Tab-separated table of C-alpha atoms and ligand atoms in Angstrom:
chain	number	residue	atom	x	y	z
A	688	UNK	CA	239.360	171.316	94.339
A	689	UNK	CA	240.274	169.887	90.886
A	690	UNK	CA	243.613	171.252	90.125
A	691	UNK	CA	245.488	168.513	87.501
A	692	UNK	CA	242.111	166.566	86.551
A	693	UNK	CA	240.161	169.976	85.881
A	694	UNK	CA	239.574	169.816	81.985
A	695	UNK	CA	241.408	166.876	81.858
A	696	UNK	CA	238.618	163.954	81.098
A	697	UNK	CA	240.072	160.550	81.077
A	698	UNK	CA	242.946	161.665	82.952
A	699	UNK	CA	246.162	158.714	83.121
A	700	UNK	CA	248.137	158.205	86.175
A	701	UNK	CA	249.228	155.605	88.489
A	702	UNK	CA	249.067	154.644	92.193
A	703	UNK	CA	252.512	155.498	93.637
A	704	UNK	CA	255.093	153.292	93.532
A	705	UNK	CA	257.634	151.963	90.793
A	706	UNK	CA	259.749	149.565	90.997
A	707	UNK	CA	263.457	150.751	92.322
A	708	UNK	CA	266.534	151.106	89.881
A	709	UNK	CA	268.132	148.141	89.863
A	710	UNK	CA	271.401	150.068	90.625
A	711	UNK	CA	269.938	152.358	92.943
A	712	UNK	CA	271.087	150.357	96.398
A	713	UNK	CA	270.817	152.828	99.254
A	714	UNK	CA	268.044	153.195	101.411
A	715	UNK	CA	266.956	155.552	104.192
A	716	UNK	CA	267.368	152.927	107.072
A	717	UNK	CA	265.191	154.962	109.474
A	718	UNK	CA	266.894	158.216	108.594
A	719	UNK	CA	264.704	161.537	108.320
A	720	UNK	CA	264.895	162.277	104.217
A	721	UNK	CA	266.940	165.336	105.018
A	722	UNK	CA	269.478	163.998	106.796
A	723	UNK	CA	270.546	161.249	104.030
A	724	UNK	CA	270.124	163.878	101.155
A	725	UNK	CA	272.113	167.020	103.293
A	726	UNK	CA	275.156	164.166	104.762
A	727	UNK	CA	275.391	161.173	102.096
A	728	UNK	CA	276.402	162.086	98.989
A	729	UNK	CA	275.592	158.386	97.302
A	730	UNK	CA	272.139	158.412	98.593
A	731	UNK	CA	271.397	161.847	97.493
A	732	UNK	CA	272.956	161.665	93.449
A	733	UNK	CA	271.050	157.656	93.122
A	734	UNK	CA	267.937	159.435	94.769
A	735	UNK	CA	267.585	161.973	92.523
A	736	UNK	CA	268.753	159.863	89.417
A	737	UNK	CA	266.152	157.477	90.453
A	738	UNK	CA	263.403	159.660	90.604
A	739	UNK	CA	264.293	161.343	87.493
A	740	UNK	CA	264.444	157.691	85.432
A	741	UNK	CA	260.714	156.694	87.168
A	742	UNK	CA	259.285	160.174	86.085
A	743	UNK	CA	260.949	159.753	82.870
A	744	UNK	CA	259.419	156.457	82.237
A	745	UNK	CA	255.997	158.223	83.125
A	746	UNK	CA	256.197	160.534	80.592
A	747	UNK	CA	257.644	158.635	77.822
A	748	UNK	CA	254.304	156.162	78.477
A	749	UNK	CA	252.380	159.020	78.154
A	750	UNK	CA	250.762	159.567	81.873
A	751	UNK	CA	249.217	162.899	82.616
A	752	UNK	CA	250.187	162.894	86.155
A	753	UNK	CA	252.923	161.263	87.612
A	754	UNK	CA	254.339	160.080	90.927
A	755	UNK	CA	258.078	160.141	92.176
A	756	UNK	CA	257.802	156.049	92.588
A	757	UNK	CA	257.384	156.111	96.187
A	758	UNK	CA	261.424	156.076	96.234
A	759	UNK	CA	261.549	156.880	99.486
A	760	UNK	CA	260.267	153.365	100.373
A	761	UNK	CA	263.176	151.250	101.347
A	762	UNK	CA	263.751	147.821	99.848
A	763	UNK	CA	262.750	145.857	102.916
A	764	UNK	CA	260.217	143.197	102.591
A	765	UNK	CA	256.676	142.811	101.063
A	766	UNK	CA	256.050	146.432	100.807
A	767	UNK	CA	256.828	147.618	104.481
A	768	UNK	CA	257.902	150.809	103.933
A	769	UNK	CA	254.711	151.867	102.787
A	770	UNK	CA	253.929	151.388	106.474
A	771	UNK	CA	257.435	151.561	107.638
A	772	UNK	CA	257.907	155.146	106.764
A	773	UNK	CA	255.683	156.206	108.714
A	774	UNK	CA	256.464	154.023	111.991
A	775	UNK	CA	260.048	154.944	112.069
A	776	UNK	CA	259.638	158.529	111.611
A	777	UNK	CA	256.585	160.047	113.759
A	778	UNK	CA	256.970	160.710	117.028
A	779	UNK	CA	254.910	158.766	120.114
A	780	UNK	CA	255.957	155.411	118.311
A	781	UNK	CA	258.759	153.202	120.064
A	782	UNK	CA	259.761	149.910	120.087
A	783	UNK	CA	259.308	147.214	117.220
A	784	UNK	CA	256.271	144.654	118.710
A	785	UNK	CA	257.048	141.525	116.581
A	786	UNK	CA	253.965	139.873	115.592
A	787	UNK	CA	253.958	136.114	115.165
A	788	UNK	CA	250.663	135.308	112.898
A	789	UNK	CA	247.377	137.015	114.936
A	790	UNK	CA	248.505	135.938	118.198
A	791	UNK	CA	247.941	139.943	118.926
A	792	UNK	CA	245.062	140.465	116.767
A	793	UNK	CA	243.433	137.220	118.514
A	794	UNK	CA	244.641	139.082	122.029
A	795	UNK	CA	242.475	142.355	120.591
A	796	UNK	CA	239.802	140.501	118.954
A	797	UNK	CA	239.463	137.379	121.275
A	798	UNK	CA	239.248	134.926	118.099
A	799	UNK	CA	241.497	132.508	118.656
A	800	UNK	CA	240.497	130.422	115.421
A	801	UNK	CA	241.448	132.430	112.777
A	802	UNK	CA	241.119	131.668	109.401
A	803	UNK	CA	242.951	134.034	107.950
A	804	UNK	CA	245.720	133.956	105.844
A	805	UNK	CA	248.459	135.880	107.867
A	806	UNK	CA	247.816	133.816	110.730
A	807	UNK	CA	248.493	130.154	108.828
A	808	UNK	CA	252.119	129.212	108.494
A	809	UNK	CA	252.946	128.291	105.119
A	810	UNK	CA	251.232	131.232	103.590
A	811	UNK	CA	253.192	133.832	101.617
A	812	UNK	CA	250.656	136.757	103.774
A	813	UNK	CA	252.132	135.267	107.528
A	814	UNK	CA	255.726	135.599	106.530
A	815	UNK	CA	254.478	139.446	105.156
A	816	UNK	CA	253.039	140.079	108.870
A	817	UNK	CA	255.777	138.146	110.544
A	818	UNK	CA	258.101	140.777	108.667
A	819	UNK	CA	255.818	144.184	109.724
A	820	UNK	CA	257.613	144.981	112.904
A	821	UNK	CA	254.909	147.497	113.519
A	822	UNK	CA	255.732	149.964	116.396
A	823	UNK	CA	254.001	150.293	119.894
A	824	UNK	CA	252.137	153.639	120.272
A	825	UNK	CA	254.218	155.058	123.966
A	826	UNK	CA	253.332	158.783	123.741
A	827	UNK	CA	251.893	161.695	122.239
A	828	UNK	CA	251.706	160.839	118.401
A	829	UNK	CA	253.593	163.771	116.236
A	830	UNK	CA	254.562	164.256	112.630
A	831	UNK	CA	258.375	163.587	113.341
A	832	UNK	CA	260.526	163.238	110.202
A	833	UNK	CA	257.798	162.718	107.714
A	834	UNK	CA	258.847	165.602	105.428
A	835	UNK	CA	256.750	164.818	102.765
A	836	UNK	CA	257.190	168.538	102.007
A	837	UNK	CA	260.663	167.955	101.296
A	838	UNK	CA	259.837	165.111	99.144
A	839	UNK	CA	257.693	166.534	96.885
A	840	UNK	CA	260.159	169.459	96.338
A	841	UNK	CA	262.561	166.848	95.266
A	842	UNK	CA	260.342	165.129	92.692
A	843	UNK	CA	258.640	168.559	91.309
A	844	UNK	CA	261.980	170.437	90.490
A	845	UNK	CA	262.483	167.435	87.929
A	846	UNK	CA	259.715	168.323	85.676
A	847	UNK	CA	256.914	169.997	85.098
A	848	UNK	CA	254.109	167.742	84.938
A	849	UNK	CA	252.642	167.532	88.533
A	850	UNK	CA	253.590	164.961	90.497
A	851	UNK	CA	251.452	163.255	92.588
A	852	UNK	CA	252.912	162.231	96.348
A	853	UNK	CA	250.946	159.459	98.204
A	854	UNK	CA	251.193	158.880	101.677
A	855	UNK	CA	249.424	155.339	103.771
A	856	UNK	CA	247.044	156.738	105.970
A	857	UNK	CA	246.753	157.418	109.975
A	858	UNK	CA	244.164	154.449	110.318
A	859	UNK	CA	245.900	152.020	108.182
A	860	UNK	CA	249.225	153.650	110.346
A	861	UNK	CA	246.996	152.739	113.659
A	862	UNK	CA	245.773	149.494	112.488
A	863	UNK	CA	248.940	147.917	112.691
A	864	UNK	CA	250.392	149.147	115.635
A	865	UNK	CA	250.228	148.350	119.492
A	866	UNK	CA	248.254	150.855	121.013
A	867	UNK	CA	249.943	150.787	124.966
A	868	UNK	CA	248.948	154.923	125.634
A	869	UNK	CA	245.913	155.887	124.049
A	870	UNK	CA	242.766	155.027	126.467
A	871	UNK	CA	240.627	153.986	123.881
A	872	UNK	CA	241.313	152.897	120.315
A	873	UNK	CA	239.598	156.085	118.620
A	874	UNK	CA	241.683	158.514	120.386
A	875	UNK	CA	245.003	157.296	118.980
A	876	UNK	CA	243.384	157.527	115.680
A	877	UNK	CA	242.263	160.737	115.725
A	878	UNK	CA	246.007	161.410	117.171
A	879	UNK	CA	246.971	160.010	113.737
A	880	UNK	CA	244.883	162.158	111.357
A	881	UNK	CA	245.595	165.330	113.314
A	882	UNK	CA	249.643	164.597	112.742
A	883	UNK	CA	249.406	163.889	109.692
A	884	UNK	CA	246.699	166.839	108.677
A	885	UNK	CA	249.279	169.090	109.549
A	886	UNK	CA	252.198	167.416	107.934
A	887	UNK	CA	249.859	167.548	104.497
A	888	UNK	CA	249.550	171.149	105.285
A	889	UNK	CA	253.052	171.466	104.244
A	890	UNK	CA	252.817	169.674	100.992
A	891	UNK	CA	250.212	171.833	99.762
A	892	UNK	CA	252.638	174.997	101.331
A	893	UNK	CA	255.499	173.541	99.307
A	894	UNK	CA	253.169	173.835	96.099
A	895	UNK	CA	251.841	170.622	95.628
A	896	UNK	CA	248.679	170.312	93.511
A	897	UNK	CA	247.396	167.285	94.449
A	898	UNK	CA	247.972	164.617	97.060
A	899	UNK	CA	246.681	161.145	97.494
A	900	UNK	CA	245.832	159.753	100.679
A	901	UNK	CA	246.233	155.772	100.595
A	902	UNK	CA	243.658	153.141	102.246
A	903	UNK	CA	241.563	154.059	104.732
A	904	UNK	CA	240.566	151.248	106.300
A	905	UNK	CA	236.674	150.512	105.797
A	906	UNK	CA	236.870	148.023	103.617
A	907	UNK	CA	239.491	145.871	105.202
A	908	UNK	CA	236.746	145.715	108.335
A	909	UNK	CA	233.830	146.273	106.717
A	910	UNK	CA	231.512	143.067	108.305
A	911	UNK	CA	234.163	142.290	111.045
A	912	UNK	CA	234.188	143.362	114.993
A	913	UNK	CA	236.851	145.442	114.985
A	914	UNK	CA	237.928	148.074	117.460
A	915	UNK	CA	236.833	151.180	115.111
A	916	UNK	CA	233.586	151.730	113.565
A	917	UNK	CA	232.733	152.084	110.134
A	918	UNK	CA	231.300	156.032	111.306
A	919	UNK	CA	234.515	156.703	113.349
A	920	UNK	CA	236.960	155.781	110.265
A	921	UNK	CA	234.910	158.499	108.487
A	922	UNK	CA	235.261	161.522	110.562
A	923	UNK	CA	239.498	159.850	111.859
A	924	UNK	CA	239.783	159.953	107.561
A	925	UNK	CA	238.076	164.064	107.201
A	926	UNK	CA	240.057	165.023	110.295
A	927	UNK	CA	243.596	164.141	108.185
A	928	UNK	CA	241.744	166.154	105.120
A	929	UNK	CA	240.827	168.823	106.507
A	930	UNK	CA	241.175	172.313	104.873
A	931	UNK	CA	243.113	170.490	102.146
A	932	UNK	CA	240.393	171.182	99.616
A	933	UNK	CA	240.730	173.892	99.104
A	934	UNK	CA	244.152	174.030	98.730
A	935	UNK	CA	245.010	171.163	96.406
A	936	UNK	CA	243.002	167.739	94.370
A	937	UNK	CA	242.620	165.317	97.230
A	938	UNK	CA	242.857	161.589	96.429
A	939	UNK	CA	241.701	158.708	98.244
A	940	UNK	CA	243.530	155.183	97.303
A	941	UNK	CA	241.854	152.322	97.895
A	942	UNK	CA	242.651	148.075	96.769
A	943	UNK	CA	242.333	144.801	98.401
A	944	UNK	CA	246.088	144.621	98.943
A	945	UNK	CA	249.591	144.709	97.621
A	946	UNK	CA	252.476	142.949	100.093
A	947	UNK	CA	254.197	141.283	97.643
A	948	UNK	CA	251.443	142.107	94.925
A	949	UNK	CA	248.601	139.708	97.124
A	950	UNK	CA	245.631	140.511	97.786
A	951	UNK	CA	244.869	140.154	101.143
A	952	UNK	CA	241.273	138.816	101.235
A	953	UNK	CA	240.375	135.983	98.740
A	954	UNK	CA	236.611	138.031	97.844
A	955	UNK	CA	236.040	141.114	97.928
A	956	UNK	CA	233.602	143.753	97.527
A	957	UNK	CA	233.190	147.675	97.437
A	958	UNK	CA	229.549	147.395	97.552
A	959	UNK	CA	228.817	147.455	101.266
A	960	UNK	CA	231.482	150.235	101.984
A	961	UNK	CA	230.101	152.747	99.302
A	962	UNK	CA	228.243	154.956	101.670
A	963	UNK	CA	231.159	155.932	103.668
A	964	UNK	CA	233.628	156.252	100.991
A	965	UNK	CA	231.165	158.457	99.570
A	966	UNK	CA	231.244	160.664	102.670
A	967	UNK	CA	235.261	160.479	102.578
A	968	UNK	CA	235.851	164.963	102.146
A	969	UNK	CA	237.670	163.975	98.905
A	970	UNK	CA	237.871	165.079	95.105
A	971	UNK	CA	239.130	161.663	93.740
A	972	UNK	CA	238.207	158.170	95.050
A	973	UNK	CA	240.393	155.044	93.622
A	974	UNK	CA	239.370	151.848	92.786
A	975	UNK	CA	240.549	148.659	91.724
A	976	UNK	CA	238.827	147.222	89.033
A	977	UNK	CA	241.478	145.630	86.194
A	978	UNK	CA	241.712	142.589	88.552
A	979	UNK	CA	238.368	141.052	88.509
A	980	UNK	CA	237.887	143.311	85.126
A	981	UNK	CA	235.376	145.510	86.425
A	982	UNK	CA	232.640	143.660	87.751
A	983	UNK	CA	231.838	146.568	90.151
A	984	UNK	CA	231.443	149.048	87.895
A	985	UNK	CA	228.180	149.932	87.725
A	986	UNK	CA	227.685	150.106	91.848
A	987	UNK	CA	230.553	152.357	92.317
A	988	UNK	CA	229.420	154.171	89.532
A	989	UNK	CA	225.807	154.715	91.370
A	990	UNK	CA	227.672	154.674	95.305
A	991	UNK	CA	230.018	157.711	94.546
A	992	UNK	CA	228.436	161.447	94.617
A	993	UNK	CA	228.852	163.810	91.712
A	994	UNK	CA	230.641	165.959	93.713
A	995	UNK	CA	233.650	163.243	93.070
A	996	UNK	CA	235.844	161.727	90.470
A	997	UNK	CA	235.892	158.171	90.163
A	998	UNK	CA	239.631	156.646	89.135
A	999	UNK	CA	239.284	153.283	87.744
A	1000	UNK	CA	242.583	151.123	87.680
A	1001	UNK	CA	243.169	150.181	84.014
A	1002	UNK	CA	246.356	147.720	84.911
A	1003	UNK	CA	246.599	145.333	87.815
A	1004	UNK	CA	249.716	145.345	89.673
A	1005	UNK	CA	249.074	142.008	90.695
A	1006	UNK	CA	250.485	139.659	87.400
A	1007	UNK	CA	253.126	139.859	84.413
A	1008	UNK	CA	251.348	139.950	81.507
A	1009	UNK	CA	251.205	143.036	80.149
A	1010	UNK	CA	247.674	144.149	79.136
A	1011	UNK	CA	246.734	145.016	75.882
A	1012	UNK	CA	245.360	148.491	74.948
A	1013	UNK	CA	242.504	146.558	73.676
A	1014	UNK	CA	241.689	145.061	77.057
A	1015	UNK	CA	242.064	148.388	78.679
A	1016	UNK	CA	240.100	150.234	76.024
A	1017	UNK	CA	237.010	147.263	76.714
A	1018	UNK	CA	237.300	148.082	80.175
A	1019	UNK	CA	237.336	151.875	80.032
A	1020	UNK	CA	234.388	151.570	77.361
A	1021	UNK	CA	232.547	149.947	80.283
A	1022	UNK	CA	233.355	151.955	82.786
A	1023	UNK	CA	231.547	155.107	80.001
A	1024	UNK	CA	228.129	153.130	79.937
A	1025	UNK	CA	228.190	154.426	83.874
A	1026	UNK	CA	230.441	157.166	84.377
A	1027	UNK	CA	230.602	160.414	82.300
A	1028	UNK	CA	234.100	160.802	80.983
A	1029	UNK	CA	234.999	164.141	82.825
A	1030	UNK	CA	234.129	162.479	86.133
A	1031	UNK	CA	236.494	159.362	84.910
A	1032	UNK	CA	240.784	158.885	85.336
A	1033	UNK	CA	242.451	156.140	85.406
A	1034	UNK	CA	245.226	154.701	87.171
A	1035	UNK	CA	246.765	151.001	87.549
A	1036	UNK	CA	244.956	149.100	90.668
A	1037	UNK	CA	247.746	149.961	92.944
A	1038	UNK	CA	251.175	150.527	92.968
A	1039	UNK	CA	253.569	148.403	90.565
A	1040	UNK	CA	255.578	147.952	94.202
A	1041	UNK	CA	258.568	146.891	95.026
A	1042	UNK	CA	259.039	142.765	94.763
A	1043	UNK	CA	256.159	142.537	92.548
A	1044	UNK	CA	257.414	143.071	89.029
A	1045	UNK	CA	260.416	144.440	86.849
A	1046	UNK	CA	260.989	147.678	86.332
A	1047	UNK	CA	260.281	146.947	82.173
A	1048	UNK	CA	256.711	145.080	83.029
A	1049	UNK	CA	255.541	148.305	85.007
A	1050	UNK	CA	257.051	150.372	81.730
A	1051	UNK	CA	255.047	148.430	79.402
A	1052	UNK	CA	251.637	148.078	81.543
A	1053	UNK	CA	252.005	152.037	81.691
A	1054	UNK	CA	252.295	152.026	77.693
A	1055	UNK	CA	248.978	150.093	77.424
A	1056	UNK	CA	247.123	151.747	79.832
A	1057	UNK	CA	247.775	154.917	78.045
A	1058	UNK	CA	247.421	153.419	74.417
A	1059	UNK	CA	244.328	152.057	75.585
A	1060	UNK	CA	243.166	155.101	76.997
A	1061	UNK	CA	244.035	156.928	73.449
A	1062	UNK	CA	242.054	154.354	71.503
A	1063	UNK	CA	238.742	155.702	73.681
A	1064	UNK	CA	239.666	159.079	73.209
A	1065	UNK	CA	239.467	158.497	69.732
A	1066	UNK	CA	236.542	157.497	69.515
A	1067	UNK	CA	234.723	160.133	71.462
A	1068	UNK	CA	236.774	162.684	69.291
A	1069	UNK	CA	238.705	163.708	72.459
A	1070	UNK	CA	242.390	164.967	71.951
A	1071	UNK	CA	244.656	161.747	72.329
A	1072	UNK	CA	248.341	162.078	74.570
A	1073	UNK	CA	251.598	161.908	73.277
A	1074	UNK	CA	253.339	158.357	74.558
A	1075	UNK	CA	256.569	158.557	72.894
A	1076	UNK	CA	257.244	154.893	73.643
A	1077	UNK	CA	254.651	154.498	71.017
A	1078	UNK	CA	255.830	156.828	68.263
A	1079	UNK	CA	258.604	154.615	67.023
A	1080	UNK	CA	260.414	157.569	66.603
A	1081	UNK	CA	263.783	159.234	67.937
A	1082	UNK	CA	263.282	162.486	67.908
A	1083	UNK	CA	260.940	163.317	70.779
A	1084	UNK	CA	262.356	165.273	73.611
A	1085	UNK	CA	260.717	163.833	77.146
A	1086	UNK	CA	261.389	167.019	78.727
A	1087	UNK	CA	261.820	170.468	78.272
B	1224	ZN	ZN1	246.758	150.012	96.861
């Protein structure tokens, strides 16, 4: 159900993740969340300061909705812990498989000539995969440690805009690990959305109002022979939604990529995957369209039900220059000519990350994307937000 878009056309968020403090140095190293906040004092006080800086920064650009920065996420390398979370912490996963190019995908796939790009030394994507240490799959899978309930608490009791948590999900989870109990490739799936159904459960218990589920994985194997099928992903992706409808907004976060800001594939398209996104049991679908500056537009525009949102991502995470609001204003006017404005938000392609940019360059792209956003509001006489970066003024209180 629409919770923090209802009423809200041309809503302004981002993806997830911010880069970390530069002074906030400790990481969970495969501890639960609870134990490092309840036992070690200098995680818990840089923690909390840390979220309260990245939701400060939020609101000072002017967002809507904001995120708690994926904080969580450790500083390892090219993104992991968006994965890496997960693998350390739910249950039925053990040992690290190392991964050395495809050699295991070509095992799974039987295409030994791969052209891709994590399989070719010399490319910045092999030295990502080399560094995945994705886990094998040796039992029953379980929610574990996730407490994502616990996570949002800590972010929510900061302010009182709502903050959106995002999680990487079960498929994507699957995709990268070693399946060595599940008899057949679906079933561990499934074991993945039913965990982590349940451990969503709890967010919405602890109050959350919306929740964004991160990359399911039909377009990454859309046109490919992979284990899953298009149809399966579908009902693996509903099974880890369901019920949560009603309960809370329910994103869906999709892009092309994002280990160390790269995009995995060199072309891309949504077009082909548009029917079964459409069928995702979602209020929100994501999409990334700054990067090639919106040259889908109009298909995911006519792919996408009216039963569902469409966010458009105003920013790319994926270079340094800062947009202008101008550029973000062309691209949202664009975006109008196909999709009415209460059915439009927008958002930055993905998440600003981890080794992909400074903390100030993710500040400043979330300053344009909402200036940009104001200049359309403007002009279709809607009420603009307050971004008190933009005031030029030192009187404005960022929370009360
Ligand atoms: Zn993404």
């Amino acid at each position: 159900m629409f919770t923090v878009s209802q009423n809200k056309p041309l809503a302004t968020t981002i993806t997830g993740s911010l880069p970390k403090p530069l002074w906030f140095t400790e990481n969970l190293r495969r501890r639960p969340f609870l134990e490092a906040m309840g036992s070690d004092y200098q995680y818990r006080e840089q923690y909390f300061d840390a979220v309260m800086a990245v939701i400060s920064d939020q609101i000072r650009a002017g967002l809507d909705i904001v995120t708690d920065g994926d904080l969580r996420c450790d500083s390892d390398i090219g993104g992991r812990s968006w994965f890496g979370y997960l693998f350390e912490r739910m249950d039925g996963l053990g040992d690290i498989a190392m991964r050395h190019g495809g050699s295991e995908w070509a095992a799974k796939t039987g295409n030994n000539k791969s052209t891709k790009r994590v399989d070719a030394p010399g490319d910045i994507l092999h030295e990502v995969m080399e560094t995945r240490l994705p886990p094998k799959i040796l039992g029953p899978i379980g929610r574990g440690s996730l407490q994502y309930d616990a996570v949002f608490k800590a972010a929510q009791r900061l302010t009182k805009w709502p903050v959106k948590i995002g999680s990487c999900c079960g498929q994507m989870v699957h995709k990268n690990a070693v399946n060595d109990y599940y008899e057949k490739p679906i079933d561990a799936v499934m074991a993945f959305s039913e965990a982590l159904n349940e451990e969503y459960h709890s967010v919405a218990d602890a109050g959350a109002q919306v929740l964004q589920i991160e990359e399911p994985c039909l377009h990454f194997v859309a046109g490919t022979a992979w284990e899953v099928s298009l149809d399966d992903y579908v009902t693996a992706f509903n099974r880890e939604v369901a019920g949560l409808r009603n309960r809370l907004e329910v994103w869906c976060h999709t892009c092309w990529g994002n280990p160390l800001a790269q995009k995995v594939e060199a072309n891309y398209s949504y077009e082909p995957i548009l029917p079964y996104l459409d069928q995702l049991d979602v209020d929100v679908v994501t999409f990334e369209t700054a990067d090639n500056n919106g040259a889908e537009l109009e298909a995911i525009a006519s792919g996408i039900g009216m039963d569902k949102k469409i966010c458009i991502g105003g920013v790319t995470h994926r270079t340094l220059q800062v947009e202008s609001p101008d550029q973000v204003a062309s691209l949202l006017r664009r975006a109008l000519e196909f999709i009415e404005p209460d059915r439009l938000l927008i958002s930055s392609d993905c998440g600003f990350g981890r080794q992909g940019m400074s903390r100030m360059h993710a500040f400043y792209k979330m300053v344009s994307l909402v200036k940009g956003v104001n200049l359309v509001r403007k002009e279709l006489g809607f009420e603009t937000t307050v971004a008190p970066a933009a005031l030029g003024r030192y009187d404005f209180l960022t929370h009360d």
